[in-house]
PDB file of C-alpha atoms and ligand atoms in Angstrom:
ATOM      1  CA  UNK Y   1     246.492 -37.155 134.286  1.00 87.00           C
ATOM      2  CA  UNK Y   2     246.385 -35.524 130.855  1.00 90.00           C
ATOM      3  CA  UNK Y   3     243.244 -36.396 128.810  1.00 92.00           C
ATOM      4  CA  UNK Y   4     245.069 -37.522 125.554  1.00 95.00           C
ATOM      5  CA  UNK Y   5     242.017 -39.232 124.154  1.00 96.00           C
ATOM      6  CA  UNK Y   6     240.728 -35.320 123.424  1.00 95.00           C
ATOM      7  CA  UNK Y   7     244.191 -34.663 121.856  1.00 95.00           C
ATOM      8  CA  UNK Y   8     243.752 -37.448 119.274  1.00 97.00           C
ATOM      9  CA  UNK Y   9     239.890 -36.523 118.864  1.00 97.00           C
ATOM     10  CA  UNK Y  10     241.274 -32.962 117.304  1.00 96.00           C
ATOM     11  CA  UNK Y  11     244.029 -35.076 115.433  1.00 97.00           C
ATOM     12  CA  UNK Y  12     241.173 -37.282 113.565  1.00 97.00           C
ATOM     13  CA  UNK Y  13     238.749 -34.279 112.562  1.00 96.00           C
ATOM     14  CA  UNK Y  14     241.776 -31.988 112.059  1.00 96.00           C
ATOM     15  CA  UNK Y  15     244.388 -33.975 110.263  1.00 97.00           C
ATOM     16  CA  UNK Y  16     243.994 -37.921 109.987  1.00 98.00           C
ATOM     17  CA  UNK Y  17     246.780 -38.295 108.232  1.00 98.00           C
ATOM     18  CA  UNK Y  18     249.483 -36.581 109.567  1.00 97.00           C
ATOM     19  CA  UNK Y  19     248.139 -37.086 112.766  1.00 97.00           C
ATOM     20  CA  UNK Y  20     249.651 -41.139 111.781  1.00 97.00           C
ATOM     21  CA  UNK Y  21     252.689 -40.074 110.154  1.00 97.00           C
ATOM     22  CA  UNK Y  22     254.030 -36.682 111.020  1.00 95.00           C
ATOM     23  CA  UNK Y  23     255.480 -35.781 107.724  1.00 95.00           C
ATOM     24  CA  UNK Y  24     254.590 -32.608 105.668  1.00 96.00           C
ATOM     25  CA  UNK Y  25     253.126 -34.864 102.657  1.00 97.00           C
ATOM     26  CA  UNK Y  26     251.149 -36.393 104.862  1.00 98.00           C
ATOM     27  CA  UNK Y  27     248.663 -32.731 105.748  1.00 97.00           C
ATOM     28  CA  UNK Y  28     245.750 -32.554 104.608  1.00 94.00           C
ATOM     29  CA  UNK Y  29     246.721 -29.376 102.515  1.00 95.00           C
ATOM     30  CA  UNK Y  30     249.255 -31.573 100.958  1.00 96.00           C
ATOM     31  CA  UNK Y  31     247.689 -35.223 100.353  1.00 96.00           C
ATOM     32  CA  UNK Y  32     248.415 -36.052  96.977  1.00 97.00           C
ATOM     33  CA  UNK Y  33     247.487 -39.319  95.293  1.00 97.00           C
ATOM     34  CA  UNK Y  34     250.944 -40.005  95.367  1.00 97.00           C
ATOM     35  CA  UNK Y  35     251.404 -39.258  98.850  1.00 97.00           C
ATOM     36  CA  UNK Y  36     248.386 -41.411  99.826  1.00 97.00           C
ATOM     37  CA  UNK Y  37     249.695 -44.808  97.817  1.00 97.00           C
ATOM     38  CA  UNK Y  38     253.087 -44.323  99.700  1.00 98.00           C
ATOM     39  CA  UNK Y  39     251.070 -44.036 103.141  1.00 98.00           C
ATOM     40  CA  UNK Y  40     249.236 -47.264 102.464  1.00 98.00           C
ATOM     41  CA  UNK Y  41     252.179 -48.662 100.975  1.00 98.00           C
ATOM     42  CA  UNK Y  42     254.096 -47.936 104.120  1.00 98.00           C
ATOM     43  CA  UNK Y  43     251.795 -50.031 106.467  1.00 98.00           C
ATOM     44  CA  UNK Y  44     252.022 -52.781 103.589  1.00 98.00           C
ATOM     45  CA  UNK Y  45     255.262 -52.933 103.976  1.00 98.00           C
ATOM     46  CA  UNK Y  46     255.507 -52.273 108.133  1.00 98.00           C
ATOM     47  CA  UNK Y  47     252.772 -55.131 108.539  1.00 98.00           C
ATOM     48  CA  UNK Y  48     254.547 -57.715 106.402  1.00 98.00           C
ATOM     49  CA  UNK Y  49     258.104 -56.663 108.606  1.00 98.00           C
ATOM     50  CA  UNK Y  50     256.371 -57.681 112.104  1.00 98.00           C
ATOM     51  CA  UNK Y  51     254.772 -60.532 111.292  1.00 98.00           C
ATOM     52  CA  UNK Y  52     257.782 -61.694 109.038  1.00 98.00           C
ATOM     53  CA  UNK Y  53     260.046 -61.171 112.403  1.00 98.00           C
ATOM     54  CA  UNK Y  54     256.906 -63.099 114.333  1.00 98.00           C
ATOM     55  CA  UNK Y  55     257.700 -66.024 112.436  1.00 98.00           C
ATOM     56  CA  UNK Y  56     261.326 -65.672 112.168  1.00 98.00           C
ATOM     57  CA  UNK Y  57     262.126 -66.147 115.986  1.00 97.00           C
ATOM     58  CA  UNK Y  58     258.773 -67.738 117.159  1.00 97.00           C
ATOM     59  CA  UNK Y  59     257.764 -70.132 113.672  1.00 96.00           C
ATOM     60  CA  UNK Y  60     254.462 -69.625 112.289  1.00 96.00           C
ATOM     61  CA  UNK Y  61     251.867 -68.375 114.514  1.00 96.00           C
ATOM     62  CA  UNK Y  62     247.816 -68.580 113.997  1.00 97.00           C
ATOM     63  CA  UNK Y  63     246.687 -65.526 111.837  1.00 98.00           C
ATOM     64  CA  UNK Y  64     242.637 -66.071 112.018  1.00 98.00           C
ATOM     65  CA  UNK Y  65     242.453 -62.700 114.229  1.00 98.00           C
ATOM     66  CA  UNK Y  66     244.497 -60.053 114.719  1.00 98.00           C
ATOM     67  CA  UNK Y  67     244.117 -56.661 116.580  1.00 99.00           C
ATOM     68  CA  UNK Y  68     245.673 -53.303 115.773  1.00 99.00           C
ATOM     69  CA  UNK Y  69     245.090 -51.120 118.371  1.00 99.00           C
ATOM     70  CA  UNK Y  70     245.514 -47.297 117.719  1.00 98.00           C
ATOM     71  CA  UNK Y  71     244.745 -48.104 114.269  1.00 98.00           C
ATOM     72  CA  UNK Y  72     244.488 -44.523 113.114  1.00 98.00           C
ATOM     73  CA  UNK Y  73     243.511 -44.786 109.535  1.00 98.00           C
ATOM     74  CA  UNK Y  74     244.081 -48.194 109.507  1.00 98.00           C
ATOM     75  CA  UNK Y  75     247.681 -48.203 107.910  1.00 98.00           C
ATOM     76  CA  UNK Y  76     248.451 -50.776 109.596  1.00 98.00           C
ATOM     77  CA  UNK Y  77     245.149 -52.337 109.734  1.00 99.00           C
ATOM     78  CA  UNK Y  78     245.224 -52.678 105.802  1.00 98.00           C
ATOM     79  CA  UNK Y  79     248.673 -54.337 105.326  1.00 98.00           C
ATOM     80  CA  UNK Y  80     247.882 -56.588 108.237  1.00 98.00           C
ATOM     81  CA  UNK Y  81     244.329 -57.839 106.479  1.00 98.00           C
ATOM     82  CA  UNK Y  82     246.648 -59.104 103.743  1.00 98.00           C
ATOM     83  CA  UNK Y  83     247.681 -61.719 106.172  1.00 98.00           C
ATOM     84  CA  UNK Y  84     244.952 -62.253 108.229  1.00 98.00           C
ATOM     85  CA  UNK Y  85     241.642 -63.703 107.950  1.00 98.00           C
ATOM     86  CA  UNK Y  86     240.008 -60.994 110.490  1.00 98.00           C
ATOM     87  CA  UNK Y  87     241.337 -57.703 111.513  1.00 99.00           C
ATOM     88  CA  UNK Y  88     240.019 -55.642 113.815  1.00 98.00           C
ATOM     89  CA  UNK Y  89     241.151 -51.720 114.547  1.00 98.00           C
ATOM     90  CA  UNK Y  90     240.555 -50.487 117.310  1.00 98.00           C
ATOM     91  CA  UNK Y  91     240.849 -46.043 118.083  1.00 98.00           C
ATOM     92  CA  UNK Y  92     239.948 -43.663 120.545  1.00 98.00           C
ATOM     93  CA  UNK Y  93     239.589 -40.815 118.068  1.00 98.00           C
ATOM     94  CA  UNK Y  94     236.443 -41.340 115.867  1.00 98.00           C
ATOM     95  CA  UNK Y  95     237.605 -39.291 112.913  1.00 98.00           C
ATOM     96  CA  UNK Y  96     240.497 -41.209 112.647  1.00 98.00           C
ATOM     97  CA  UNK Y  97     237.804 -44.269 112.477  1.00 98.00           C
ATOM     98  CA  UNK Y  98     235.331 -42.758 109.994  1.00 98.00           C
ATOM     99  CA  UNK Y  99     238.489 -42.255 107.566  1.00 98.00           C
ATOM    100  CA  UNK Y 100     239.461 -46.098 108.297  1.00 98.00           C
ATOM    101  CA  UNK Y 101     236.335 -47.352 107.096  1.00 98.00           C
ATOM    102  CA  UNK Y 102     236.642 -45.589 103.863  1.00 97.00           C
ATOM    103  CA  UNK Y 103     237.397 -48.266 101.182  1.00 96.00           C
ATOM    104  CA  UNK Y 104     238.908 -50.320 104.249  1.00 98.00           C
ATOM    105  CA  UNK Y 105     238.966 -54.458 102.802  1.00 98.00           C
ATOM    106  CA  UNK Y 106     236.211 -56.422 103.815  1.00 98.00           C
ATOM    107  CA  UNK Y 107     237.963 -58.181 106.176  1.00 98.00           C
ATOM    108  CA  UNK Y 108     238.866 -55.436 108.511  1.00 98.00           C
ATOM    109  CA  UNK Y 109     236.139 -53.775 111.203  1.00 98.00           C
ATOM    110  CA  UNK Y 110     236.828 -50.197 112.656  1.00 98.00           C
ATOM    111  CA  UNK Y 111     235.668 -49.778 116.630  1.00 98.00           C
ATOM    112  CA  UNK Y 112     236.132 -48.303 119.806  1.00 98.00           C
ATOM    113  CA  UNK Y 113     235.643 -51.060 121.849  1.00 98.00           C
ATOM    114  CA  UNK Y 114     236.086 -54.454 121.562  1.00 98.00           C
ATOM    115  CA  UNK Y 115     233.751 -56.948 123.105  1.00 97.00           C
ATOM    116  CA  UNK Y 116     233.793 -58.917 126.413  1.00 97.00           C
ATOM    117  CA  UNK Y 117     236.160 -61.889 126.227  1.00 96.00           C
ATOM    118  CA  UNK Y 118     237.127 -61.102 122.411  1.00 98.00           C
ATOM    119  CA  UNK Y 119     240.367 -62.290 121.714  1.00 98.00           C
ATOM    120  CA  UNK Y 120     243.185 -62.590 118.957  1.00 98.00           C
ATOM    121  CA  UNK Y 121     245.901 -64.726 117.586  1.00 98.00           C
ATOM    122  CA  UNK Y 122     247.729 -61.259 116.838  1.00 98.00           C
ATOM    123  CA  UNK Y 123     247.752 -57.815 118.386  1.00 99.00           C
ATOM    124  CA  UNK Y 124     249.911 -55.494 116.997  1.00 99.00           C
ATOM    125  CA  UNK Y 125     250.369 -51.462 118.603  1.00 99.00           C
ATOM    126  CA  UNK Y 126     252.742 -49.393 117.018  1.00 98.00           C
ATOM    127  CA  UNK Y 127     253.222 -45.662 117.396  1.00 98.00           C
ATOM    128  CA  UNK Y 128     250.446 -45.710 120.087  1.00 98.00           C
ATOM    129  CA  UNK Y 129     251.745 -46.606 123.883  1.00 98.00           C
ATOM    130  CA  UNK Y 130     253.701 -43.812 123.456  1.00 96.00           C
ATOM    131  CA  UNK Y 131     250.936 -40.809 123.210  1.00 95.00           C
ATOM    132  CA  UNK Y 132     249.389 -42.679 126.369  1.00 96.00           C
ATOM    133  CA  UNK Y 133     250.041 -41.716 129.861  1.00 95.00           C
ATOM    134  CA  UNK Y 134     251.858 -44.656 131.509  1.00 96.00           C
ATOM    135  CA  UNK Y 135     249.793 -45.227 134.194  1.00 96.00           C
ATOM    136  CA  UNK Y 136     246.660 -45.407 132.118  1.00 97.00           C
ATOM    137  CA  UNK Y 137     248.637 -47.776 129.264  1.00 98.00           C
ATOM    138  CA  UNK Y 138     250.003 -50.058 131.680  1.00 98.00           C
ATOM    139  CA  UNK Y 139     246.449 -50.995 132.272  1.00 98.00           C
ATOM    140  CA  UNK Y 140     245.463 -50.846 129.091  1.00 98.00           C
ATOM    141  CA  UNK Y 141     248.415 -52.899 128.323  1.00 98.00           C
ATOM    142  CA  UNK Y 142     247.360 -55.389 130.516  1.00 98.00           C
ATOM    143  CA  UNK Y 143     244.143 -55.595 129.160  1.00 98.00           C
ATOM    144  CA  UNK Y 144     245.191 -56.584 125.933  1.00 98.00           C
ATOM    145  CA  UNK Y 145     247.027 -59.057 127.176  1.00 98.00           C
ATOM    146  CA  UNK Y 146     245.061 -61.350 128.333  1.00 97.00           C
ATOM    147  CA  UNK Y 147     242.928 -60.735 125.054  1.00 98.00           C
ATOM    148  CA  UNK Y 148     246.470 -62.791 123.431  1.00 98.00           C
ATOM    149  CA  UNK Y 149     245.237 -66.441 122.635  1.00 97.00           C
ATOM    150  CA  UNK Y 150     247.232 -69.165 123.848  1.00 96.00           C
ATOM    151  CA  UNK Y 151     249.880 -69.274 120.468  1.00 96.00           C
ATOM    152  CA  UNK Y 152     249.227 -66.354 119.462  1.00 97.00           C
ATOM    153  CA  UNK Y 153     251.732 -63.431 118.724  1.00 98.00           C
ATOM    154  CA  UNK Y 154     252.349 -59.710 120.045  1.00 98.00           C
ATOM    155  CA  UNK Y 155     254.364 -56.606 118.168  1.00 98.00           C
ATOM    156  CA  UNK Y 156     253.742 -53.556 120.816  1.00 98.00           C
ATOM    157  CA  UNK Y 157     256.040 -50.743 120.598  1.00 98.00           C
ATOM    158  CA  UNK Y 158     256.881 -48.380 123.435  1.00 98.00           C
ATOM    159  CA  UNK Y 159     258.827 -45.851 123.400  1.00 97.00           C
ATOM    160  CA  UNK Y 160     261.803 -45.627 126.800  1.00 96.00           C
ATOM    161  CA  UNK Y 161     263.587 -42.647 126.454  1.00 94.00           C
ATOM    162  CA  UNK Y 162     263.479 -39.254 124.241  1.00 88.00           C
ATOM    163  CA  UNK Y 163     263.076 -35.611 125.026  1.00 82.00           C
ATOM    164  CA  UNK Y 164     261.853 -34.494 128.144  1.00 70.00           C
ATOM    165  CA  UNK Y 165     258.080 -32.796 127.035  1.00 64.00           C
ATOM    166  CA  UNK Y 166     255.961 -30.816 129.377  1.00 62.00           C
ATOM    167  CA  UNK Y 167     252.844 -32.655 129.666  1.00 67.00           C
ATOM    168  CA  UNK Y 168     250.225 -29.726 129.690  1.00 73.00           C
ATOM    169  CA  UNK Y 169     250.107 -28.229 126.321  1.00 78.00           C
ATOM    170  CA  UNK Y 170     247.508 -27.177 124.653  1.00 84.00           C
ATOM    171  CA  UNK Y 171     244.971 -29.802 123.693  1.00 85.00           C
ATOM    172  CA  UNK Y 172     246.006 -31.386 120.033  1.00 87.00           C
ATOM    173  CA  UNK Y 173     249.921 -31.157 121.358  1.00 88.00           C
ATOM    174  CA  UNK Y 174     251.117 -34.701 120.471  1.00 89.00           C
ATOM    175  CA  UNK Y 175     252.228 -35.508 123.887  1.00 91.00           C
ATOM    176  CA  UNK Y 176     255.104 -38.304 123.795  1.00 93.00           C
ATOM    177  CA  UNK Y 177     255.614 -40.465 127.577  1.00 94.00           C
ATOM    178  CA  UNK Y 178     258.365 -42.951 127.967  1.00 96.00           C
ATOM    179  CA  UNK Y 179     257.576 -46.376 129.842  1.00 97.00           C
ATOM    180  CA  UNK Y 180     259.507 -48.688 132.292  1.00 97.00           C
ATOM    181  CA  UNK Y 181     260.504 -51.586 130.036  1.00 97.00           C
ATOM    182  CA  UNK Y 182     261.639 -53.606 133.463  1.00 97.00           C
ATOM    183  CA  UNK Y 183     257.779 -53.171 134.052  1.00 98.00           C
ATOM    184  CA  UNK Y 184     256.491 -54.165 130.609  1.00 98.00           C
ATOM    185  CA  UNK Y 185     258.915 -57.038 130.808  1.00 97.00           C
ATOM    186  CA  UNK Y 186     257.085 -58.134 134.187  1.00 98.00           C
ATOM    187  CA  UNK Y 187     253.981 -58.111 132.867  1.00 98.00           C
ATOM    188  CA  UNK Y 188     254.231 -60.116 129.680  1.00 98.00           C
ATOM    189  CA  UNK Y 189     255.275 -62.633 131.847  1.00 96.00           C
ATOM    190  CA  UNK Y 190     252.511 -62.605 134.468  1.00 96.00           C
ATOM    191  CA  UNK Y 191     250.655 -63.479 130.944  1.00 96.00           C
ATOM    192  CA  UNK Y 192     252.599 -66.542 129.960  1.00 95.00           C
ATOM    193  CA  UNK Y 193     254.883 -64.288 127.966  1.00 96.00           C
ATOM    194  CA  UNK Y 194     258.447 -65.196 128.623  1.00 94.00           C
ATOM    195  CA  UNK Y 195     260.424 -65.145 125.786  1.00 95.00           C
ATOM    196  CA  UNK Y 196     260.648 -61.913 123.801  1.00 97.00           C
ATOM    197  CA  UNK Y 197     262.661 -60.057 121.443  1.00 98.00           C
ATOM    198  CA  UNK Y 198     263.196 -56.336 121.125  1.00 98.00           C
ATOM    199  CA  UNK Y 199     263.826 -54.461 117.717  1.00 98.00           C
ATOM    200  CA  UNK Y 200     265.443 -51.115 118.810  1.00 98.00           C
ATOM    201  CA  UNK Y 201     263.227 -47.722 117.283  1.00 98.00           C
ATOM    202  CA  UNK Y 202     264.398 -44.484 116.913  1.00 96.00           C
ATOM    203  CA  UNK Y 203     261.652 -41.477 115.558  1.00 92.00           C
ATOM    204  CA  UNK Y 204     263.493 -38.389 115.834  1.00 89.00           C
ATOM    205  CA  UNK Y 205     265.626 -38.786 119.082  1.00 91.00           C
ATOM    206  CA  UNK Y 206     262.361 -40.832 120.791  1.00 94.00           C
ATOM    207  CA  UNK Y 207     264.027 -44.300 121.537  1.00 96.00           C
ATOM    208  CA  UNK Y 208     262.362 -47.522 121.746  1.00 97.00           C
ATOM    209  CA  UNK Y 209     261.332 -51.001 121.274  1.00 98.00           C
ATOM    210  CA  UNK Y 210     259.134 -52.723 120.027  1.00 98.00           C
ATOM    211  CA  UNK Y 211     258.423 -55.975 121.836  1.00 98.00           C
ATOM    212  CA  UNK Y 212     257.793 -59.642 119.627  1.00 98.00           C
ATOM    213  CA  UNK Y 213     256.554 -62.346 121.657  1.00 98.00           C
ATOM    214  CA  UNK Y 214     254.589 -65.526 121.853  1.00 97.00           C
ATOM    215  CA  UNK Y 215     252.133 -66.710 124.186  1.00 96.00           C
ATOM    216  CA  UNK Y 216     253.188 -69.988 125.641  1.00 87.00           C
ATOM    217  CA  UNK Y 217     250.619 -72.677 124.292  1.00 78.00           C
ATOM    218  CA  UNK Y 218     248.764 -74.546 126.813  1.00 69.00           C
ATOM    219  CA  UNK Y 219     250.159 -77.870 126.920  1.00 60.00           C
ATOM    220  CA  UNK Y 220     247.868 -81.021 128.044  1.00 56.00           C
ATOM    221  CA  UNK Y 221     248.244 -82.142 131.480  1.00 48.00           C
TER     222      UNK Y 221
HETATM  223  C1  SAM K 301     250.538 -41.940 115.690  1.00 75.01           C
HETATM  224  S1  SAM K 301     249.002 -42.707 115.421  1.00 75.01           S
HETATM  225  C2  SAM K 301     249.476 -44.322 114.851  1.00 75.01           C
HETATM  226  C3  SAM K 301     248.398 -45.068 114.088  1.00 75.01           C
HETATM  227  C4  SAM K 301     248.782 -46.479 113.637  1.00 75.01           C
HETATM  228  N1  SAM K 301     249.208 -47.304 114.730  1.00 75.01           N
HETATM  229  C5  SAM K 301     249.843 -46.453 112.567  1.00 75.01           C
HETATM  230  O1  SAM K 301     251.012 -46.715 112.879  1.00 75.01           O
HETATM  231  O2  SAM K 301     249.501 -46.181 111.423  1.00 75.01           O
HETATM  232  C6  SAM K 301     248.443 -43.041 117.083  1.00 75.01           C
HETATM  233  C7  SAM K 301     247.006 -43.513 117.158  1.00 75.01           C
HETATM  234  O3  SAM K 301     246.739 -43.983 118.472  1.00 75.01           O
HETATM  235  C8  SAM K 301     245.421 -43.626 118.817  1.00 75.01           C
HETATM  236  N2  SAM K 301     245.275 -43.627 120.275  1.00 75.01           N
HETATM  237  C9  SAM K 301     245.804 -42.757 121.160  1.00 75.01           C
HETATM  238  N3  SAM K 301     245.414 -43.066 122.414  1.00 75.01           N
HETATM  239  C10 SAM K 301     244.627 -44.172 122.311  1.00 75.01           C
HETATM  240  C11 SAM K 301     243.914 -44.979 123.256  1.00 75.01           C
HETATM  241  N4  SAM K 301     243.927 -44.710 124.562  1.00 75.01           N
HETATM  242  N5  SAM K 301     243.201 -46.025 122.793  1.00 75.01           N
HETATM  243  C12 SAM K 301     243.170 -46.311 121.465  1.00 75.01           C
HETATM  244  N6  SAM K 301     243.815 -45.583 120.531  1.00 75.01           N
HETATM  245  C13 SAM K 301     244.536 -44.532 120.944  1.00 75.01           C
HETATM  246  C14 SAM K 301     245.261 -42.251 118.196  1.00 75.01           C
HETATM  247  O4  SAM K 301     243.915 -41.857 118.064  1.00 75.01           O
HETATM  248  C15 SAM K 301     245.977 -42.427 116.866  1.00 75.01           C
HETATM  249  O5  SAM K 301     245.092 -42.835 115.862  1.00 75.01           O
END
């Protein structure tokens, strides 16, 4: 199985940045102070979107933790901490995390691992399953699952169909997998998952969802 942990270790010393959000503004060549207030801006905005579709279809859900995992720079992390009282980012790719901690709010904390039995009332993953070889995320997937309080909300994207890639190029290539959403679907469920919603993405011919959900409350006996 391709080692894309070292891919994304190059992308964080490298090029942070653009390693997030593939656009030319986004190099480190190019970061302008312009640039940089639309990139924060961006996971303002993105943040605000998922949680304001949480609450939409599945009413108000509790926001005391929350979990961004493949937090990059924390672009997410930040617009999330708006809502939140605790956020937590979690990367493989400790350049990516040393740049997240850099005038990061107080409420957010940068890691690469979380703790034994820590849990959230929100974990979000966007722009992440996708760089991950299936076999390895559906594990990880799983893993984060049953890190979901009972109430608490999910907003994982995965990408399901795009471009056939070879999967051995050289390290730093950002490698792009699809996943079985039949699977995924299976799996939220085996976590007390069962009623979703899927908001179709498309980056650049790379199709796919990303999956809202609840998980079901505990009810007394
Ligand atoms: C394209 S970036 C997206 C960052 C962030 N989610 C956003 O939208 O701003 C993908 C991130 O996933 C991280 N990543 C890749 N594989 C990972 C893994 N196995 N565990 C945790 N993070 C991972 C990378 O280091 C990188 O920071």
């Amino acid at each position: 199985m391709r080692d894309t942990d070292a891919d994304w270790r190059l992308w964080g010393e490298a090029d942070p940045y653009f390693g997030v959000l593939a656009h030319d503004r986004y190099r480190r060549a190019n970061l302008t102070d312009d640039a940089l207030s639309e990139f924060w801006a961006s996971g303002v905005k993105d943040a605000a979107e998922f949680a304001g579709v949480l609450e939409r279809f599945f009413g108000d859900f509790p926001k005391a933790s929350a979990l961004d995992f493949g937090c990059g720079v924390g672009r997410l992390s930040r617009g999330m901490a708006r809502l939140c009282d605790q956020v937590t980012g979690l990367d493989v790719s400790p350049g990516m995390l040393a740049e997240a901690a850099v005038g990061a709010p107080a409420n957010t904390t940068f890691v690469h691992a979380l703790d034994e039995g820590q849990t959230f009332d929100w974990i979000n993953s966007i722009i992440v399953f996708q760089h991950i070889p299936p076999e390895r995320g559906y594990e990880i997937l799983d893993g984060l699952l049953q890190r979901v309080n009972f109430g608490g909300a999910i907003s994982l994207h995965f990408t399901v169909a795009g471009p056939e890639g070879s999967a051995d190029g050289p390290v730093g290539a950002m490698m792009m997998f699809a996943y079985d959403l039949s699977r995924i679907a299976r799996m939220l469920a085996a976590r007390d998952i069962r009623l979703t919603l899927m908001q179709h993405t498309d980056h650049g011919g790379y199709e796919g969802v990303i999956v809202y959900g609840r998980r079901r409350r505990l009810t007394a006996a």
